[in-house]
Tab-separated table of C-alpha atoms (C1' of nucleotides) in Angstrom:
chain	number	residue	atom	x	y	z
A	13	UNK	CA	-18.412	-0.063	-10.980
A	14	UNK	CA	-14.837	-1.272	-10.943
A	15	UNK	CA	-12.447	-0.050	-8.256
A	16	UNK	CA	-8.932	-1.001	-7.304
A	17	UNK	CA	-6.198	-0.466	-4.751
A	18	UNK	CA	-2.483	-0.519	-5.484
A	19	UNK	CA	0.668	0.277	-3.566
A	20	UNK	CA	2.739	1.549	-6.482
A	21	UNK	CA	6.008	2.166	-4.583
A	22	UNK	CA	6.616	5.595	-6.170
A	23	UNK	CA	4.139	6.951	-8.699
A	24	UNK	CA	6.973	8.607	-10.605
A	25	UNK	CA	8.965	5.407	-10.984
A	26	UNK	CA	5.776	3.495	-11.817
A	27	UNK	CA	4.103	6.032	-14.108
A	28	UNK	CA	4.501	4.141	-17.412
A	29	UNK	CA	3.196	0.964	-15.817
A	30	UNK	CA	0.403	2.814	-14.023
A	31	UNK	CA	-0.787	4.436	-17.253
A	32	UNK	CA	-0.679	1.108	-19.128
A	33	UNK	CA	-2.517	-0.608	-16.312
A	34	UNK	CA	-5.209	2.110	-16.154
A	35	UNK	CA	-5.735	1.691	-19.894
A	36	UNK	CA	-6.125	-2.068	-19.810
A	37	UNK	CA	-7.892	-2.484	-16.454
A	38	UNK	CA	-10.086	0.594	-16.791
A	39	UNK	CA	-11.055	0.996	-13.128
A	40	UNK	CA	-13.522	3.738	-12.231
A	41	UNK	CA	-11.822	4.480	-8.900
A	42	UNK	CA	-8.261	3.728	-7.759
A	43	UNK	CA	-6.782	3.947	-4.275
A	44	UNK	CA	-3.007	4.435	-4.493
A	45	UNK	CA	-0.383	4.151	-1.766
A	46	UNK	CA	3.312	4.959	-1.441
A	47	UNK	CA	3.153	7.587	-4.152
A	48	UNK	CA	6.289	9.205	-2.665
A	49	UNK	CA	5.581	12.654	-4.083
A	50	UNK	CA	4.410	15.914	-2.557
A	51	UNK	CA	0.925	16.924	-3.664
A	52	UNK	CA	1.936	19.099	-6.599
A	53	UNK	CA	4.398	16.467	-7.817
A	54	UNK	CA	1.685	13.947	-8.608
A	55	UNK	CA	1.368	13.325	-12.372
A	56	UNK	CA	-2.260	14.431	-12.423
A	57	UNK	CA	-1.996	15.685	-16.004
A	58	UNK	CA	-1.019	12.275	-17.334
A	59	UNK	CA	-3.871	10.444	-15.604
A	60	UNK	CA	-6.278	13.233	-16.610
A	61	UNK	CA	-5.575	12.329	-20.236
A	62	UNK	CA	-7.107	8.947	-19.442
A	63	UNK	CA	-10.168	10.610	-17.952
A	64	UNK	CA	-9.311	10.543	-14.244
A	65	UNK	CA	-9.593	13.252	-11.653
A	66	UNK	CA	-6.916	13.110	-8.948
A	67	UNK	CA	-6.864	13.875	-5.245
A	68	UNK	CA	-3.378	13.435	-3.810
A	69	UNK	CA	-1.877	13.741	-0.356
A	70	UNK	CA	1.883	13.500	-0.281
A	71	UNK	CA	4.890	14.622	1.670
A	72	UNK	CA	7.746	13.848	-0.680
A	73	UNK	CA	10.181	11.110	0.045
A	74	UNK	CA	8.044	8.692	2.036
A	75	UNK	CA	4.420	7.596	2.214
A	76	UNK	CA	1.876	9.447	0.088
A	77	UNK	CA	-1.624	8.356	-0.951
A	78	UNK	CA	-4.007	9.348	-3.716
A	79	UNK	CA	-7.424	8.697	-5.233
A	80	UNK	CA	-8.166	8.599	-8.940
A	81	UNK	CA	-11.736	8.645	-10.189
A	82	UNK	CA	-13.601	8.970	-13.457
A	83	UNK	CA	-17.023	8.907	-11.753
A	84	UNK	CA	-16.694	11.976	-9.548
A	85	UNK	CA	-14.430	12.932	-6.657
A	86	UNK	CA	-16.130	14.963	-3.947
A	87	UNK	CA	-15.678	15.746	-0.296
A	88	UNK	CA	-11.919	15.158	-0.302
A	89	UNK	CA	-10.276	14.803	3.108
A	90	UNK	CA	-6.546	14.460	3.714
A	91	UNK	CA	-5.695	12.540	6.846
A	92	UNK	CA	-8.477	12.016	9.382
A	93	UNK	CA	-9.717	13.471	12.639
A	94	UNK	CA	-7.588	12.309	15.543
A	95	UNK	CA	-4.865	10.853	13.315
A	96	UNK	CA	-1.675	10.305	15.327
A	97	UNK	CA	1.583	11.884	14.261
A	98	UNK	CA	5.027	10.335	14.507
A	99	UNK	CA	7.738	12.486	16.014
A	100	UNK	CA	5.516	15.526	15.701
A	101	UNK	CA	5.111	15.018	11.953
A	102	UNK	CA	1.775	14.352	10.226
A	103	UNK	CA	2.475	11.593	7.710
A	104	UNK	CA	0.536	11.288	4.445
A	105	UNK	CA	-1.196	7.961	5.016
A	106	UNK	CA	-4.919	8.445	4.335
A	107	UNK	CA	-7.038	10.285	1.797
A	108	UNK	CA	-10.786	10.039	1.450
A	109	UNK	CA	-13.423	11.131	-1.052
A	110	UNK	CA	-16.888	10.206	-2.308
A	111	UNK	CA	-16.884	8.603	-5.769
A	112	UNK	CA	-20.011	7.118	-7.327
A	113	UNK	CA	-21.910	7.267	-4.034
A	114	UNK	CA	-19.255	5.431	-2.012
A	115	UNK	CA	-16.821	7.060	0.404
A	116	UNK	CA	-13.426	5.646	-0.497
A	117	UNK	CA	-10.464	5.916	1.853
A	118	UNK	CA	-7.010	4.980	0.570
A	119	UNK	CA	-4.836	3.933	3.511
A	120	UNK	CA	-1.140	3.283	3.959
A	121	UNK	CA	-0.914	1.850	7.464
A	122	UNK	CA	2.432	2.363	9.247
A	123	UNK	CA	4.790	-0.585	8.799
A	124	UNK	CA	5.644	-1.012	12.474
A	125	UNK	CA	9.171	-2.260	11.767
A	126	UNK	CA	9.508	-4.505	14.838
A	127	UNK	CA	7.206	-5.044	17.837
A	128	UNK	CA	9.646	-3.271	20.176
A	129	UNK	CA	10.006	-0.237	17.903
A	130	UNK	CA	8.114	3.011	18.598
A	131	UNK	CA	6.726	2.691	15.061
A	132	UNK	CA	4.851	-0.420	16.171
A	133	UNK	CA	3.007	1.422	18.937
A	134	UNK	CA	2.318	4.184	16.429
A	135	UNK	CA	0.861	1.616	14.037
A	136	UNK	CA	-1.593	0.365	16.670
A	137	UNK	CA	-2.534	3.915	17.681
A	138	UNK	CA	-3.040	4.815	14.034
A	139	UNK	CA	-5.368	1.862	13.417
A	140	UNK	CA	-7.364	2.627	16.564
A	141	UNK	CA	-7.743	6.262	15.523
A	142	UNK	CA	-8.776	5.221	12.016
A	143	UNK	CA	-11.500	3.096	13.567
A	144	UNK	CA	-12.884	6.087	15.448
A	145	UNK	CA	-12.762	8.271	12.360
A	146	UNK	CA	-14.738	5.726	10.328
A	147	UNK	CA	-17.731	5.660	12.678
A	148	UNK	CA	-19.426	8.752	11.200
A	149	UNK	CA	-18.555	7.692	7.658
A	150	UNK	CA	-20.265	4.334	8.147
A	151	UNK	CA	-23.320	6.068	9.545
A	152	UNK	CA	-23.422	8.339	6.503
A	153	UNK	CA	-23.397	5.778	3.703
A	154	UNK	CA	-21.460	3.138	1.742
A	155	UNK	CA	-17.775	2.897	2.626
A	156	UNK	CA	-14.644	1.326	1.177
A	157	UNK	CA	-11.351	1.440	3.083
A	158	UNK	CA	-8.682	-0.041	0.855
A	159	UNK	CA	-4.937	-0.064	0.835
A	160	UNK	CA	-1.736	-1.397	2.303
A	161	UNK	CA	-2.666	-2.422	5.842
A	162	UNK	CA	0.765	-3.894	6.606
A	163	UNK	CA	-1.002	-6.662	8.546
A	164	UNK	CA	-1.470	-10.272	7.459
A	165	UNK	CA	-4.897	-11.089	8.933
A	166	UNK	CA	-4.297	-14.851	9.330
A	167	UNK	CA	-1.376	-17.258	9.406
A	168	UNK	CA	-2.355	-18.381	5.897
A	169	UNK	CA	-1.718	-14.854	4.663
A	170	UNK	CA	2.060	-15.322	4.734
A	171	UNK	CA	4.000	-17.981	2.844
A	172	UNK	CA	5.479	-19.507	5.993
A	173	UNK	CA	4.245	-18.418	9.394
A	174	UNK	CA	7.285	-20.070	10.970
A	175	UNK	CA	9.532	-17.416	9.455
A	176	UNK	CA	7.490	-14.640	11.070
A	177	UNK	CA	7.837	-15.580	14.728
A	178	UNK	CA	8.190	-12.349	16.696
A	179	UNK	CA	7.783	-10.196	13.598
A	180	UNK	CA	5.466	-7.345	12.862
A	181	UNK	CA	2.523	-7.875	10.454
A	182	UNK	CA	1.359	-11.092	12.167
A	183	UNK	CA	1.102	-10.212	15.874
A	184	UNK	CA	-2.115	-10.588	17.856
A	185	UNK	CA	-2.484	-6.857	18.610
A	186	UNK	CA	-2.226	-5.958	14.920
A	187	UNK	CA	-4.783	-8.586	13.984
A	188	UNK	CA	-7.044	-7.459	16.826
A	189	UNK	CA	-6.897	-3.916	15.456
A	190	UNK	CA	-8.242	-5.214	12.136
A	191	UNK	CA	-10.894	-7.226	13.941
A	192	UNK	CA	-12.059	-4.027	15.629
A	193	UNK	CA	-12.416	-2.427	12.220
A	194	UNK	CA	-14.560	-5.349	11.102
A	195	UNK	CA	-16.673	-4.985	14.241
A	196	UNK	CA	-17.749	-1.603	12.892
A	197	UNK	CA	-19.481	-3.421	10.054
A	198	UNK	CA	-16.646	-3.626	7.566
A	199	UNK	CA	-16.101	-6.842	5.599
A	200	UNK	CA	-12.736	-8.093	4.370
A	201	UNK	CA	-13.621	-8.547	0.684
A	202	UNK	CA	-11.982	-11.794	-0.447
A	203	UNK	CA	-9.954	-11.476	-3.639
A	204	UNK	CA	-9.131	-14.532	-5.694
A	205	UNK	CA	-5.621	-15.451	-6.793
A	206	UNK	CA	-4.907	-15.601	-10.522
A	207	UNK	CA	-2.249	-18.232	-9.847
A	208	UNK	CA	-1.346	-20.334	-6.833
A	209	UNK	CA	-3.542	-21.233	-3.923
A	210	UNK	CA	-3.456	-18.003	-1.971
A	211	UNK	CA	-4.114	-14.393	-3.001
A	212	UNK	CA	-0.865	-12.801	-1.865
A	213	UNK	CA	-0.556	-9.106	-2.716
A	214	UNK	CA	3.090	-8.399	-1.830
A	215	UNK	CA	6.363	-10.128	-2.604
A	216	UNK	CA	9.725	-8.755	-1.470
A	217	UNK	CA	11.980	-7.671	-4.324
A	218	UNK	CA	14.812	-9.732	-2.897
A	219	UNK	CA	15.796	-13.353	-3.243
A	220	UNK	CA	13.383	-14.298	-5.987
A	221	UNK	CA	10.451	-14.151	-3.624
A	222	UNK	CA	7.897	-13.478	-6.362
A	223	UNK	CA	9.184	-16.333	-8.496
A	224	UNK	CA	8.869	-18.671	-5.507
A	225	UNK	CA	5.464	-17.203	-4.590
A	226	UNK	CA	6.736	-16.362	-1.101
A	227	UNK	CA	4.271	-13.562	-0.608
A	228	UNK	CA	2.034	-11.887	1.925
A	229	UNK	CA	-1.591	-10.770	1.834
A	230	UNK	CA	-1.268	-7.343	3.410
A	231	UNK	CA	-3.225	-5.218	0.938
A	232	UNK	CA	-6.901	-5.408	1.838
A	233	UNK	CA	-10.285	-4.114	0.776
A	234	UNK	CA	-12.612	-3.443	3.694
A	235	UNK	CA	-16.158	-2.566	2.669
A	236	UNK	CA	-19.418	-1.778	4.395
A	237	UNK	CA	-22.152	-4.419	4.074
A	238	UNK	CA	-24.007	-2.674	1.264
A	239	UNK	CA	-20.849	-2.523	-0.850
A	240	UNK	CA	-19.760	-6.059	0.055
A	241	UNK	CA	-23.164	-7.296	-1.065
A	242	UNK	CA	-22.607	-5.800	-4.506
A	243	UNK	CA	-19.284	-7.570	-5.163
A	244	UNK	CA	-19.372	-9.571	-8.387
A	245	UNK	CA	-15.687	-10.365	-8.563
A	246	UNK	CA	-12.450	-9.471	-6.806
A	247	UNK	CA	-8.960	-10.551	-7.798
A	248	UNK	CA	-5.307	-9.873	-7.156
A	249	UNK	CA	-3.790	-8.763	-10.442
A	250	UNK	CA	-0.477	-10.568	-10.039
A	251	UNK	CA	0.301	-9.948	-13.723
A	252	UNK	CA	1.042	-6.362	-12.692
A	253	UNK	CA	3.831	-7.692	-10.429
A	254	UNK	CA	5.581	-9.384	-13.370
A	255	UNK	CA	8.267	-8.166	-15.741
A	256	UNK	CA	10.688	-5.277	-15.618
A	257	UNK	CA	10.214	-2.486	-13.105
A	258	UNK	CA	7.162	-3.609	-11.124
A	259	UNK	CA	6.000	-2.398	-7.743
A	260	UNK	CA	6.581	-4.955	-5.003
A	261	UNK	CA	2.771	-4.977	-4.504
A	262	UNK	CA	0.056	-6.198	-6.879
A	263	UNK	CA	-3.251	-4.358	-7.317
A	264	UNK	CA	-6.580	-5.698	-6.104
A	265	UNK	CA	-9.419	-5.162	-8.586
A	266	UNK	CA	-13.064	-5.322	-7.458
A	267	UNK	CA	-16.184	-5.310	-9.622
A	268	UNK	CA	-19.508	-4.193	-8.151
A	269	UNK	CA	-23.007	-4.646	-9.475
A	270	UNK	CA	-24.409	-1.297	-10.563
B	2	DA	C1'	14.155	-14.593	2.774
B	3	DT	C1'	17.765	-10.628	4.037
B	4	DG	C1'	19.722	-11.930	-2.804
B	5	DT	C1'	16.257	-5.411	-4.438
B	6	DC	C1'	14.269	-1.420	-5.011
B	7	DG	C1'	13.309	3.987	-4.748
B	8	DG	C1'	14.615	8.386	-3.132
B	9	DA	C1'	17.687	11.176	-1.064
B	10	DT	C1'	22.289	13.240	-0.180
B	11	DT	C1'	27.335	13.147	0.722
B	12	DT	C1'	26.504	14.026	-7.194
B	13	DA	C1'	28.372	8.706	-7.268
B	14	DA	C1'	28.734	5.797	-3.333
B	15	DT	C1'	26.193	5.433	0.694
B	16	DC	C1'	22.208	5.713	3.756
B	17	DC	C1'	17.390	4.825	4.967
B	18	DG	C1'	13.041	2.472	4.772
B	19	DA	C1'	10.459	-1.340	3.204
DNA sequence: ATGTCGGATTTAATCCGA
């Protein structure tokens, strides 16, 4: 089985690239983030022509997640039990389904903005609630939780930790929230870099950051032990970040033994 | 690093979020 996760930064803007990438990469399951379309706006017909079922959870302008699968898509859940809201609004940040015997959850963790911003507290609450929601899933069977975590797990996961002093994505509470996810039995599946010495997954559009490889590893694949033990290969597809009209994130592609 | 995107509204420059 091959699965992937990709923050596409608008599925409408990225549709030609997404379709090309599905054709060449041929994943069985894809976790998408930042689709930026309401549920009925997702281009499910186009991906269906390539053999994929779609489950989408969107709210329009911001956020939005989806799952694509060509090996079954059952038990779909939008959001999760106990998921916090922001300002009384339920944001579209998690969607879950069973594909090929694994429960996949595509997550778009709140950005946090700055540590003194209410969005930062929301981010920590959201991660803590996600942890609680995953307990029954992990008891039930194999689990993958993949997506844009908006947290760099270690100092090596940003191009220059000195630049990030006092910034979100690298603070101890955010990293502790990921550690608590791992304590449940989830493994951070290491993905290799196709170029350079570190598997960054995100490069800001501005200031030639991609060209200079000033990136961040904030897209992660967390897997239960049975899934992690089946990993044959995992890579960051930085080629998908190249050229005209890319997302600012690269996909992670994981191959499992059948 | 603050150099660009994407989506929206105030339909054509500006705002917001990342």
